[in-house]
C-alpha cells in the first residue's frame, strides 16, 4: 500500500466508525471503478437555457440602473400609451416580457423596448462630465 | 387643533379683528387676538392674518409682528381694510395676493379669509437639511431619509434644491434632463430672479416640481423635486442688490407656501456655510435637520449652526426646532485604545445643554450604499437610486425609516 492511500484511509478513520469503514470496504470490493466514480461524480451543470425572445430583450434593458420591477413597470407604461391600461403587475422582467408578448405579440413588445431605449437616450445617462 | 392664526392689527381696527377671529373660531380655527408674549404667540400659530390700514402701518407693534413672522417663516394672509400709500406698504408683503376688504368684511371676504387660514393650518411642514460644515451628508440623507418617509410612511414629499452645487438634483436626474428644466426656466434660479425671461411667474410655482417617483399608478402621493441650478451662486456672492434679494426672499417664501399646500413635507437641501441662501431656508422652515459625522470638527459646525439660525431668526431658539442625526457611524464599535469614536461623539452631543435633546436615537451607518459613485447608466425611475429601493440592506433601511419617523414627529408633521 502506498503512502497516499494509507493517508486517505487514516483521514477516513478520524470521522467514521469502524462499522462504517467496513461497509465502505465491502462496497469498494463489490463494484467496478466506473460505477464507483459515477456514484460520486459532481452533479452535472444545468444546461444554460437558450436565449429566447424574453431573455434577449431583458438583456437589452441592462443599461438601466435599478431593480427589474422598475424596468418592467416602465416597459408596461410604454405599451399602455397605445393599448390602454394593462393589469400586469410589475414583477420580474423576463416573466413580464413573456406575458406581454403572449398578449400583444413579440413585435409590439420589441417596438416598445426600442421606444423606451430611445427615450432614455434622449434624457441622457447619469454620467457627469467636467468641462 | 393648535392655534390656526395670529391676528396682527392696529388699535383702530380691533372691531374688524374681533369679527374675523369669531368667524375663524366658528369654523374650528382657533385664533389669537391679543398676547403678552407676541413673538411666542406668532410662533405658536400656523399663520399670521395681517389687517392692513394706515392705522396699522403707523402701529409699531404691528410692524414688529410682520417682521418677526417673515423672519420665522410664518405665512401671512394680508387683508386690505383701507388704502395705504404705495411706498408705505411693506414691500415684503405680497399685496397682489391680498384679500380686499375695503368695502367692509362681507361674507365672501370672510369665507376667503377662512379658506386661506384653513389651507395654512392644514399645510405640510418644511424641513431644512442644514449644517455649516460641508460634506456631512445633508444631500445624501435628504434623498434617502425622505425616500423612506415616502415609501414606508406614505408621505408626499417635495424637495427644493437650494444649493448652487445642486448635488441633490444630480443625485436624482441626468444632466440632460436638468438642462431641459433649466432651458424652460423652471429651476430654483427662476424663482430667485424676479424679472425678465429667466424669471418664472408666481402662478407657475406649483408646476415647478419634477416627478421623482415615476412608478405607474402612483396616485396623489408624490415624490418630487424643484431642480437646483448653479447660477444660484450669484445670490451667495455680493453681486445682487438689496432689492433683488428682497424680491428673491419673498418669491422663495411664496414657492414654499404653495408647495406646503400640496405636500406633507417640503424638504430644503441647503448649501454649507452661512449665506443669503441659508437665510432663505431658515426663514422658510419649521424644523432643521443637521447631519453630523462622528469626528472632531463636527461639533464646531453644530455650534455655529445654532448661532447662525439664532441671528437669522432674531430670537433664542428651542432645541425642539432641531434634529441632530449622527451619520456615518461604524456598524461595530471603532475603539482605539479603549475609546469608541462614535460613542464619544454621541455622548458629547447628548450631554450638551442645547443640542442634547435634539439628538435623534437612530444613527445612519457608514456604508458603501450611501456613497455616491459615478455611474454611466440610464434611470427610468429616479427614486430607485435611493438605498430604500436599490438594496436589500435591512439594517440601513431600518435606520433610515426610524430616522424618518422621529424627524416627522419632531417637525409636527
Ligand atoms: N453614511 C454614509 N456612508 C457612506 N458614504 C456617505 C455617508 N454619508 C455621506 N456619504 C458620502 O459622503 C459624501 C458627502 O455627502 P453629501 O454630499 O450628502 O454631504 P453634504 O453635507 O450634502 O455636502 P455639501 O456640504 O457639499 O452640500 C458623498 O459622497 C456621500 O455619498
Ligand atoms: Mg449637499
Coordinates of C-alpha atoms and ligand atoms in Angstrom, one line a residue:
Chain A
X1 CA 0.0 0.0 0.0
X2 CA 1.4 3.4 -1.0
X3 CA 1.8 6.3 1.4
X4 CA -1.0 8.4 -0.2
X5 CA -3.6 5.6 0.1
X6 CA -2.6 5.0 3.7
X7 CA -3.1 8.7 4.4
X8 CA -6.6 8.7 2.8
X9 CA -7.6 5.7 5.0
X10 CA -6.2 7.4 8.1
X11 CA -8.2 10.5 7.5
X12 CA -11.3 8.4 6.9
X13 CA -10.8 6.8 10.3
X14 CA -10.9 10.1 12.0
X15 CA -14.5 10.8 11.0
X16 CA -16.0 7.2 10.5
X17 CA -17.0 4.5 12.9
X18 CA -15.3 1.1 12.4
X19 CA -18.7 -0.3 11.2
X20 CA -18.9 2.5 8.5
X21 CA -15.3 1.7 7.4
X22 CA -16.2 -2.0 7.0
X23 CA -19.3 -1.3 4.9
X24 CA -17.2 1.0 2.7
X25 CA -14.5 -1.6 2.1
X26 CA -17.3 -4.1 1.2
X27 CA -18.8 -1.8 -1.4
X28 CA -15.5 -1.0 -3.0
X29 CA -14.7 -4.7 -3.4
X30 CA -18.1 -5.4 -4.9
X31 CA -18.2 -2.6 -7.6
X32 CA -16.2 -1.7 -10.7
X33 CA -14.2 1.6 -10.8
X34 CA -16.6 3.1 -13.3
X35 CA -19.7 2.5 -11.1
X36 CA -17.9 3.9 -8.0
X37 CA -16.7 7.0 -9.8
X38 CA -20.2 7.6 -11.3
X39 CA -21.7 7.5 -7.9
X40 CA -19.5 10.3 -6.5
X41 CA -19.3 12.4 -9.7
X42 CA -20.3 16.1 -9.1
X43 CA -23.9 16.9 -10.3
X44 CA -24.0 17.9 -14.0
X45 CA -24.4 21.6 -14.5
X46 CA -27.9 22.5 -15.7
X47 CA -27.7 23.4 -19.4
X48 CA -27.9 27.1 -19.9
X49 CA -31.4 27.9 -21.4
X50 CA -31.2 29.0 -24.9
X51 CA -31.5 32.8 -25.1
X52 CA -35.2 33.3 -26.1
X53 CA -37.1 36.5 -27.0
X54 CA -37.7 37.5 -23.4
X55 CA -34.2 37.0 -22.1
X56 CA -32.7 38.8 -25.1
X57 CA -35.0 41.8 -24.5
X58 CA -34.2 41.8 -20.8
X59 CA -30.5 41.9 -21.6
X60 CA -31.0 45.0 -23.7
X61 CA -32.5 46.7 -20.7
X62 CA -29.4 46.0 -18.6
X63 CA -28.3 49.6 -19.4
X64 CA -30.9 50.7 -17.0
X65 CA -29.9 51.1 -13.3
X66 CA -32.3 49.9 -10.7
X67 CA -34.5 46.9 -9.8
X68 CA -36.0 44.7 -12.5
X69 CA -39.5 45.6 -11.4
X70 CA -38.8 49.2 -12.4
X71 CA -37.8 48.2 -15.9
X72 CA -40.9 46.0 -16.2
X73 CA -43.0 48.9 -14.9
X74 CA -41.5 51.3 -17.5
X75 CA -42.0 48.9 -20.3
X76 CA -45.6 48.2 -19.4
X77 CA -46.0 52.0 -19.2
X78 CA -44.9 52.5 -22.8
X79 CA -47.3 49.8 -24.1
X80 CA -50.1 51.3 -22.1
X81 CA -49.7 54.5 -24.0
X82 CA -51.1 52.8 -27.1
X83 CA -53.1 49.9 -25.7
X84 CA -54.7 51.4 -22.6
X85 CA -54.4 50.2 -19.0
X86 CA -52.7 46.8 -18.6
X87 CA -53.3 44.8 -15.4
X88 CA -50.0 43.0 -15.3
X89 CA -48.1 43.6 -12.0
X90 CA -44.5 44.8 -12.5
X91 CA -42.6 41.9 -11.0
X92 CA -39.6 40.0 -12.6
X93 CA -38.6 41.4 -16.0
X94 CA -38.4 38.2 -18.0
X95 CA -41.8 36.9 -16.9
X96 CA -43.4 40.3 -17.5
X97 CA -42.0 40.3 -21.1
X98 CA -43.3 36.8 -21.7
X99 CA -46.8 37.8 -20.6
X100 CA -46.7 41.0 -22.6
X101 CA -45.5 39.1 -25.7
X102 CA -48.3 36.5 -25.3
X103 CA -50.9 39.2 -25.1
X104 CA -49.6 41.8 -27.6
X105 CA -47.2 39.8 -29.8
X106 CA -43.4 39.9 -29.8
X107 CA -43.3 42.6 -32.4
X108 CA -45.2 45.1 -30.3
X109 CA -43.1 44.4 -27.2
X110 CA -39.8 44.7 -29.2
X111 CA -41.1 48.0 -30.6
X112 CA -41.9 49.3 -27.1
X113 CA -38.4 48.3 -25.9
X114 CA -36.9 50.3 -28.8
X115 CA -39.1 53.2 -27.9
X116 CA -38.1 53.0 -24.2
X117 CA -34.4 52.9 -25.0
X118 CA -34.7 55.8 -27.4
X119 CA -36.4 57.9 -24.7
X120 CA -33.7 57.1 -22.3
X121 CA -31.1 58.0 -24.8
X122 CA -32.8 61.4 -25.2
X123 CA -33.0 62.0 -21.5
X124 CA -29.3 61.0 -21.1
X125 CA -27.4 58.8 -18.8
X126 CA -26.4 59.7 -15.2
X127 CA -22.8 60.3 -16.2
X128 CA -21.4 63.7 -15.2
X129 CA -18.6 65.4 -17.1
X130 CA -16.1 68.1 -16.4
X131 CA -15.5 70.9 -18.9
Chain B
X1 CA -56.2 71.8 17.0
X2 CA -53.2 74.1 17.5
X3 CA -53.7 77.9 17.0
X4 CA -54.5 78.4 13.4
X5 CA -54.0 82.2 13.1
X6 CA -52.5 85.1 14.9
X7 CA -54.2 88.4 14.1
X8 CA -52.0 91.5 13.6
X9 CA -53.8 94.9 13.5
X10 CA -53.7 98.5 14.6
X11 CA -55.8 99.6 17.6
X12 CA -58.4 101.3 15.4
X13 CA -59.1 98.0 13.5
X14 CA -59.8 95.9 16.6
X15 CA -63.5 95.6 15.8
X16 CA -62.7 94.1 12.4
X17 CA -60.1 91.8 14.0
X18 CA -62.7 90.5 16.5
X19 CA -65.1 89.8 13.7
X20 CA -62.5 87.8 11.8
X21 CA -61.5 85.9 14.9
X22 CA -65.1 85.0 15.6
X23 CA -65.6 83.8 12.1
X24 CA -62.4 81.6 12.2
X25 CA -63.4 80.1 15.6
X26 CA -66.9 79.3 14.2
X27 CA -65.1 77.2 11.5
X28 CA -63.0 75.4 14.1
X29 CA -59.9 77.5 13.5
X30 CA -58.7 79.0 16.9
X31 CA -57.2 82.5 16.5
X32 CA -55.1 84.7 18.8
X33 CA -56.3 88.3 19.2
X34 CA -54.0 89.6 22.0
X35 CA -51.0 88.2 23.7
X36 CA -48.5 89.3 26.3
X37 CA -45.6 87.5 24.5
X38 CA -46.4 88.4 20.9
X39 CA -43.4 86.6 19.4
X40 CA -44.3 83.3 21.1
X41 CA -47.9 83.7 20.1
X42 CA -46.8 84.1 16.4
X43 CA -44.6 81.0 16.7
X44 CA -47.5 79.0 18.1
X45 CA -49.8 79.9 15.2
X46 CA -49.8 78.3 11.8
X47 CA -50.1 81.7 10.0
X48 CA -50.5 85.4 10.6
X49 CA -53.5 87.4 9.4
X50 CA -52.3 91.0 8.7
X51 CA -55.0 93.7 8.7
X52 CA -53.7 96.5 6.5
X53 CA -54.7 100.1 7.0
X54 CA -52.9 103.4 7.6
X55 CA -53.5 102.9 11.3
X56 CA -51.9 99.5 11.3
X57 CA -49.0 100.9 9.3
X58 CA -48.3 103.5 11.9
X59 CA -48.5 100.9 14.7
X60 CA -45.0 99.9 15.7
X61 CA -46.0 96.7 17.4
X62 CA -48.0 95.5 14.3
X63 CA -44.9 96.3 12.2
X64 CA -42.8 94.2 14.5
X65 CA -45.3 91.4 14.3
X66 CA -44.9 91.3 10.5
X67 CA -41.1 91.5 10.5
X68 CA -41.0 88.7 13.1
X69 CA -43.4 86.5 11.1
X70 CA -41.3 86.9 8.0
X71 CA -38.1 86.1 9.8
X72 CA -39.6 83.0 11.2
X73 CA -41.2 81.6 8.0
X74 CA -44.8 82.2 9.1
X75 CA -47.1 82.5 6.2
X76 CA -49.1 85.8 6.0
X77 CA -52.7 86.4 4.9
X78 CA -52.9 90.1 4.0
X79 CA -56.3 91.7 4.3
X80 CA -56.6 95.2 3.0
X81 CA -59.1 97.3 5.1
X82 CA -58.2 100.8 3.9
X83 CA -55.9 102.0 1.2
X84 CA -52.3 102.7 2.2
X85 CA -49.7 104.8 0.5
X86 CA -47.9 102.8 -2.2
X87 CA -44.4 103.1 -0.9
X88 CA -45.6 102.8 2.7
X89 CA -46.9 99.4 2.1
X90 CA -44.5 96.9 3.5
X91 CA -42.5 95.9 0.4
X92 CA -42.2 92.5 2.0
X93 CA -45.9 91.7 1.7
X94 CA -47.1 90.2 -1.5
X95 CA -50.0 92.6 -2.0
X96 CA -51.1 91.0 -5.2
X97 CA -52.4 88.2 -3.1
X98 CA -54.2 90.4 -0.6
X99 CA -57.9 90.0 0.2
X100 CA -59.8 93.2 -0.5
X101 CA -62.0 94.3 2.4
X102 CA -62.1 98.0 1.6
X103 CA -65.9 97.7 1.2
X104 CA -66.2 96.0 4.6
X105 CA -66.0 92.5 5.9
X106 CA -68.7 90.9 3.7
X107 CA -69.4 87.2 3.8
X108 CA -67.4 86.4 0.7
X109 CA -64.4 88.2 2.2
X110 CA -64.8 86.3 5.5
X111 CA -65.1 83.0 3.7
X112 CA -61.9 83.8 1.7
X113 CA -60.0 84.5 4.9
X114 CA -61.3 81.2 6.5
X115 CA -60.2 79.3 3.3
X116 CA -56.7 80.8 3.3
X117 CA -56.2 80.2 7.1
X118 CA -57.5 76.7 6.8
X119 CA -55.1 75.9 3.9
X120 CA -52.2 77.1 6.1
X121 CA -53.5 75.3 9.2
X122 CA -53.6 72.0 7.3
X123 CA -50.5 72.6 5.2
X124 CA -47.4 70.3 5.3
X125 CA -44.2 71.0 7.2
X126 CA -41.0 72.4 5.9
X127 CA -37.7 70.8 6.9
X128 CA -34.2 72.2 6.1
X129 CA -31.2 70.0 5.8
X130 CA -28.6 72.2 7.3
X131 CA -25.1 72.2 8.7
X132 CA -22.5 74.9 8.5
X133 CA -19.9 72.2 7.9
X134 CA -19.8 70.8 4.4
X135 CA -19.8 67.1 3.3
X136 CA -21.6 65.8 6.4
X137 CA -24.4 64.0 4.4
X138 CA -27.1 66.7 4.1
X139 CA -27.8 65.8 0.5
X140 CA -27.5 62.1 0.6
X141 CA -29.6 61.8 3.7
X142 CA -32.2 64.2 2.4
X143 CA -32.7 61.9 -0.5
X144 CA -32.6 58.7 1.5
X145 CA -34.3 59.5 4.7
X146 CA -37.3 61.2 2.9
X147 CA -37.5 58.4 0.4
X148 CA -38.1 56.2 3.5
X149 CA -40.8 58.7 4.6
X150 CA -42.4 58.4 1.2
X151 CA -42.0 54.6 0.7
X152 CA -42.5 53.4 4.2
X153 CA -44.8 56.0 5.7
X154 CA -46.7 57.1 2.6
X155 CA -45.8 60.8 2.9
X156 CA -45.9 63.1 -0.1
X157 CA -42.6 64.9 -0.3
X158 CA -41.3 67.8 -2.4
X159 CA -37.6 68.6 -2.3
X160 CA -36.2 72.1 -3.0
X161 CA -32.5 72.0 -4.1
X162 CA -31.2 75.3 -2.7
X163 CA -27.5 74.6 -3.1
X164 CA -25.7 76.1 -6.1
X165 CA -23.7 72.8 -6.2
X166 CA -27.2 71.2 -6.9
X167 CA -26.0 67.8 -5.7
X168 CA -29.5 66.7 -4.9
X169 CA -30.6 67.3 -8.5
X170 CA -27.5 65.4 -9.7
X171 CA -28.4 62.6 -7.3
X172 CA -31.8 62.1 -9.0
X173 CA -31.6 63.4 -12.5
X174 CA -29.3 63.0 -15.5
X175 CA -27.5 66.2 -16.8
X176 CA -29.6 66.4 -20.0
X177 CA -32.8 66.4 -18.1
X178 CA -31.6 69.1 -15.7
X179 CA -30.6 71.2 -18.7
X180 CA -34.0 70.9 -20.2
X181 CA -35.7 72.1 -17.0
X182 CA -33.2 74.9 -16.9
X183 CA -34.0 75.9 -20.5
X184 CA -37.7 76.0 -19.6
X185 CA -36.8 78.5 -16.7
X186 CA -38.2 76.0 -14.2
X187 CA -35.3 75.7 -11.8
X188 CA -34.9 77.3 -8.4
X189 CA -32.9 80.1 -10.1
X190 CA -36.1 81.3 -11.9
X191 CA -37.8 81.6 -8.5
X192 CA -34.9 83.8 -7.3
X193 CA -35.0 86.0 -10.4
X194 CA -38.0 88.4 -10.2
X195 CA -38.0 89.9 -13.7
X196 CA -37.1 89.1 -17.3
X197 CA -37.0 86.0 -19.4
X198 CA -35.1 84.0 -16.8
X199 CA -37.9 84.5 -14.2
X200 CA -40.9 82.2 -13.6
X201 CA -44.2 83.9 -12.7
X202 CA -45.5 83.1 -9.3
X203 CA -48.6 81.4 -10.7
X204 CA -46.3 78.8 -12.2
X205 CA -44.5 77.9 -9.0
X206 CA -46.8 75.0 -8.2
X207 CA -45.9 73.4 -11.6
X208 CA -42.1 73.5 -11.0
X209 CA -41.5 70.2 -9.2
X210 CA -40.3 67.3 -11.3
X211 CA -41.6 63.9 -10.5
X212 CA -39.0 61.5 -9.0
X213 CA -41.2 58.5 -8.4
X214 CA -42.4 57.5 -11.8
X215 CA -44.0 54.2 -11.0
X216 CA -47.3 53.7 -12.7
X217 CA -50.5 54.3 -10.7
X218 CA -48.7 56.5 -8.2
X219 CA -51.9 58.3 -7.3
X220 CA -51.7 61.5 -5.2
X221 CA -48.7 60.5 -3.1
X222 CA -46.0 62.3 -4.9
X223 CA -42.2 62.4 -4.5
X224 CA -40.9 65.5 -6.4
X225 CA -38.1 68.0 -6.7
X226 CA -37.7 71.6 -7.5
X227 CA -34.5 71.4 -9.6
X228 CA -31.3 73.2 -8.5
X229 CA -29.2 75.5 -10.6
X230 CA -25.5 76.5 -10.3
X231 CA -26.4 80.1 -11.2
X232 CA -27.8 80.4 -7.6
X233 CA -24.2 81.2 -6.6
X234 CA -25.0 84.8 -7.7
X235 CA -27.0 85.1 -4.5
X236 CA -24.2 83.8 -2.3
X237 CA -21.7 86.5 -3.6
X238 CA -22.4 90.2 -3.4
X239 CA -23.5 90.7 -7.0
X240 CA -27.2 91.1 -6.4
X241 CA -28.8 94.3 -5.0
X242 CA -30.6 94.6 -1.7
X243 CA -33.9 94.9 -3.7
X244 CA -33.2 91.8 -5.8
X245 CA -32.5 89.8 -2.7
X246 CA -35.7 91.1 -1.0
X247 CA -37.7 90.0 -4.1
X248 CA -35.9 86.6 -4.2
X249 CA -36.7 86.0 -0.5
X250 CA -40.4 86.9 -0.9
X251 CA -40.7 84.8 -4.0
X252 CA -38.9 81.9 -2.3
X253 CA -41.3 82.1 0.6
X254 CA -44.2 82.1 -1.8
X255 CA -42.9 78.9 -3.5
X256 CA -42.6 77.2 -0.2
X257 CA -46.1 78.2 0.8
X258 CA -47.6 76.9 -2.4
X259 CA -45.7 73.6 -2.1
X260 CA -46.7 73.2 1.6
X261 CA -50.3 73.4 0.5
X262 CA -49.8 70.4 -1.8
X263 CA -47.3 68.1 0.0
X264 CA -47.0 66.6 3.5
X265 CA -43.3 67.6 3.6
X266 CA -41.2 70.2 1.9
X267 CA -37.5 69.4 2.3
X268 CA -34.9 72.0 1.5
X269 CA -31.3 70.9 0.8
X270 CA -29.1 73.8 1.8
X271 CA -25.5 74.8 0.9
X272 CA -22.9 74.6 3.7
X273 CA -21.5 77.8 5.2
X274 CA -23.9 80.7 6.0
X275 CA -25.1 82.8 3.1
X276 CA -28.2 84.6 1.9
X277 CA -29.4 81.1 0.8
X278 CA -29.2 79.9 4.4
X279 CA -31.4 82.9 5.4
X280 CA -33.9 81.8 2.8
X281 CA -34.0 78.3 4.0
X282 CA -34.1 79.1 7.8
X283 CA -36.8 81.6 7.5
X284 CA -39.0 79.2 5.5
X285 CA -38.6 76.2 7.7
X286 CA -40.4 74.7 10.7
X287 CA -37.7 72.3 11.5
X288 CA -33.9 71.9 10.9
X289 CA -32.2 68.5 10.5
X290 CA -28.4 68.7 11.0
X291 CA -26.5 65.6 9.9
X292 CA -23.3 65.2 12.0
X293 CA -20.3 63.0 11.3
X294 CA -18.6 61.4 14.3
X295 CA -15.5 63.5 14.1
X296 CA -13.8 66.3 15.9
X297 CA -14.7 69.2 13.6
X298 CA -18.4 68.3 13.5
X299 CA -19.1 69.9 16.9
X300 CA -17.9 73.3 15.7
X301 CA -20.3 73.1 12.7
X302 CA -23.2 72.3 15.1
X303 CA -22.4 75.2 17.5
X304 CA -22.2 77.6 14.5
X305 CA -25.5 76.3 13.2
X306 CA -27.2 77.4 16.4
X307 CA -25.6 80.9 16.3
X308 CA -26.4 81.4 12.6
X309 CA -30.1 80.4 12.9
X310 CA -30.4 82.5 16.1
X311 CA -29.1 85.5 14.3
X312 CA -31.4 84.9 11.3
X313 CA -34.5 84.5 13.4
X314 CA -33.6 87.2 15.8
X315 CA -34.6 85.2 18.9
X316 CA -33.4 82.5 21.3
X317 CA -34.1 79.1 19.7
X318 CA -35.6 75.9 21.2
X319 CA -33.9 72.6 20.8
X320 CA -37.2 71.1 19.6
X321 CA -36.7 73.1 16.4
X322 CA -33.6 70.9 15.6
X323 CA -32.9 67.3 15.0
X324 CA -29.3 66.1 15.1
X325 CA -28.7 63.0 13.0
X326 CA -25.5 61.1 13.5
X327 CA -24.3 59.9 10.1
X328 CA -21.5 57.5 9.1
X329 CA -21.2 55.6 12.3
X330 CA -19.5 52.2 12.2
X331 CA -21.6 49.1 12.4
X332 CA -19.4 47.8 15.2
X333 CA -17.5 49.8 17.9
X334 CA -14.5 51.6 16.5
X335 CA -12.3 51.5 19.5
X336 CA -8.8 53.0 19.7
X337 CA -7.1 52.4 23.0
X338 CA -10.5 51.7 24.6
X339 CA -12.1 54.9 23.1
X340 CA -15.1 54.5 20.9
X341 CA -15.2 57.5 18.5
X342 CA -19.0 57.1 17.6
X343 CA -20.0 56.7 21.2
X344 CA -17.8 59.6 22.3
X345 CA -19.4 61.9 19.8
X346 CA -22.9 60.8 20.8
X347 CA -22.1 61.3 24.5
X348 CA -20.7 64.8 23.9
X349 CA -23.8 65.9 22.0
X350 CA -26.2 64.1 24.3
X351 CA -24.7 66.0 27.3
X352 CA -24.8 69.4 25.7
X353 CA -27.4 71.8 27.1
X354 CA -28.9 72.9 23.8
X355 CA -28.4 70.1 21.3
X356 CA -28.7 67.3 23.9
X357 CA -32.4 66.8 23.5
X358 CA -32.2 67.4 19.7
X359 CA -30.1 64.3 19.2
X360 CA -32.0 61.5 17.4
X361 CA -31.8 58.0 18.7
X362 CA -31.4 56.3 15.3
X363 CA -28.0 56.8 13.6
X364 CA -27.1 56.2 10.0
X365 CA -24.3 53.7 9.4
X366 CA -21.3 54.2 7.2
X367 CA -22.0 52.1 4.2
X368 CA -21.0 51.8 0.5
X369 CA -24.7 52.0 -0.3
X370 CA -24.7 55.7 0.6
X371 CA -21.6 56.6 -1.3
X372 CA -22.5 58.4 -4.4
X373 CA -20.4 56.7 -7.0
X374 CA -20.4 57.9 -10.6
X375 CA -22.5 55.8 -13.0
X376 CA -22.9 55.8 -16.7
X377 CA -26.3 54.1 -16.9
X378 CA -29.9 55.1 -17.5
X379 CA -32.6 55.5 -14.9
X380 CA -36.3 55.0 -15.5
X381 CA -37.4 55.9 -12.0
X382 CA -35.2 58.3 -10.1
X383 CA -36.4 57.1 -6.6
X384 CA -34.8 53.8 -7.4
X385 CA -31.4 55.4 -6.9
X386 CA -32.1 55.6 -3.2
X387 CA -31.0 52.9 -0.8
X388 CA -34.6 52.2 0.1
X389 CA -35.3 50.9 -3.4
X390 CA -31.9 49.7 -4.6
X391 CA -30.5 47.5 -1.9
X392 CA -31.7 44.7 0.2
X393 CA -29.8 46.1 3.2
X394 CA -32.1 45.6 6.2
X395 CA -30.1 47.4 8.8
X396 CA -29.6 50.5 6.6
X397 CA -33.3 50.6 5.6
X398 CA -34.4 50.3 9.2
X399 CA -32.2 53.1 10.3
X400 CA -33.4 55.4 7.5
X401 CA -37.0 54.6 8.3
X402 CA -36.7 55.1 12.0
X403 CA -34.8 58.4 11.5
X404 CA -37.7 59.5 9.2
X405 CA -40.3 58.6 11.8
X406 CA -38.5 60.6 14.5
X407 CA -37.9 63.6 12.3
X408 CA -41.5 63.7 11.2
X409 CA -42.7 63.5 14.8
X410 CA -40.4 66.3 15.9
X411 CA -41.3 68.5 13.0
X412 CA -45.0 68.1 13.9
X413 CA -46.0 66.7 10.5
Ligands
LIG1 N1 -23.4 57.2 5.8 C1 -22.6 57.3 4.7 N2 -22.0 56.2 4.2 C2 -21.2 56.4 3.2 N3 -21.0 57.5 2.5 C3 -21.6 58.6 2.9 C4 -22.5 58.6 4.0 N4 -23.0 59.8 4.2 C5 -22.4 60.6 3.2 N5 -21.6 59.9 2.4 C6 -20.9 60.3 1.3 O1 -20.2 61.5 1.6 C7 -20.2 62.4 0.6 C8 -20.7 63.8 1.1 O2 -22.1 63.6 1.4 P1 -23.2 64.7 0.9 O3 -22.9 65.3 -0.4 O4 -24.5 64.2 1.2 O5 -22.8 65.9 2.0 P2 -23.3 67.4 2.1 O6 -23.4 67.7 3.5 O7 -24.6 67.5 1.3 O8 -22.2 68.2 1.3 P3 -22.2 69.7 0.9 O9 -21.9 70.4 2.2 O10 -21.2 69.9 -0.1 O11 -23.6 70.0 0.4 C9 -21.0 61.9 -0.5 O12 -20.2 61.3 -1.5 C10 -21.8 60.8 0.1 O13 -22.1 59.8 -0.7
LIG2 MG1 -25.0 68.9 -0.3

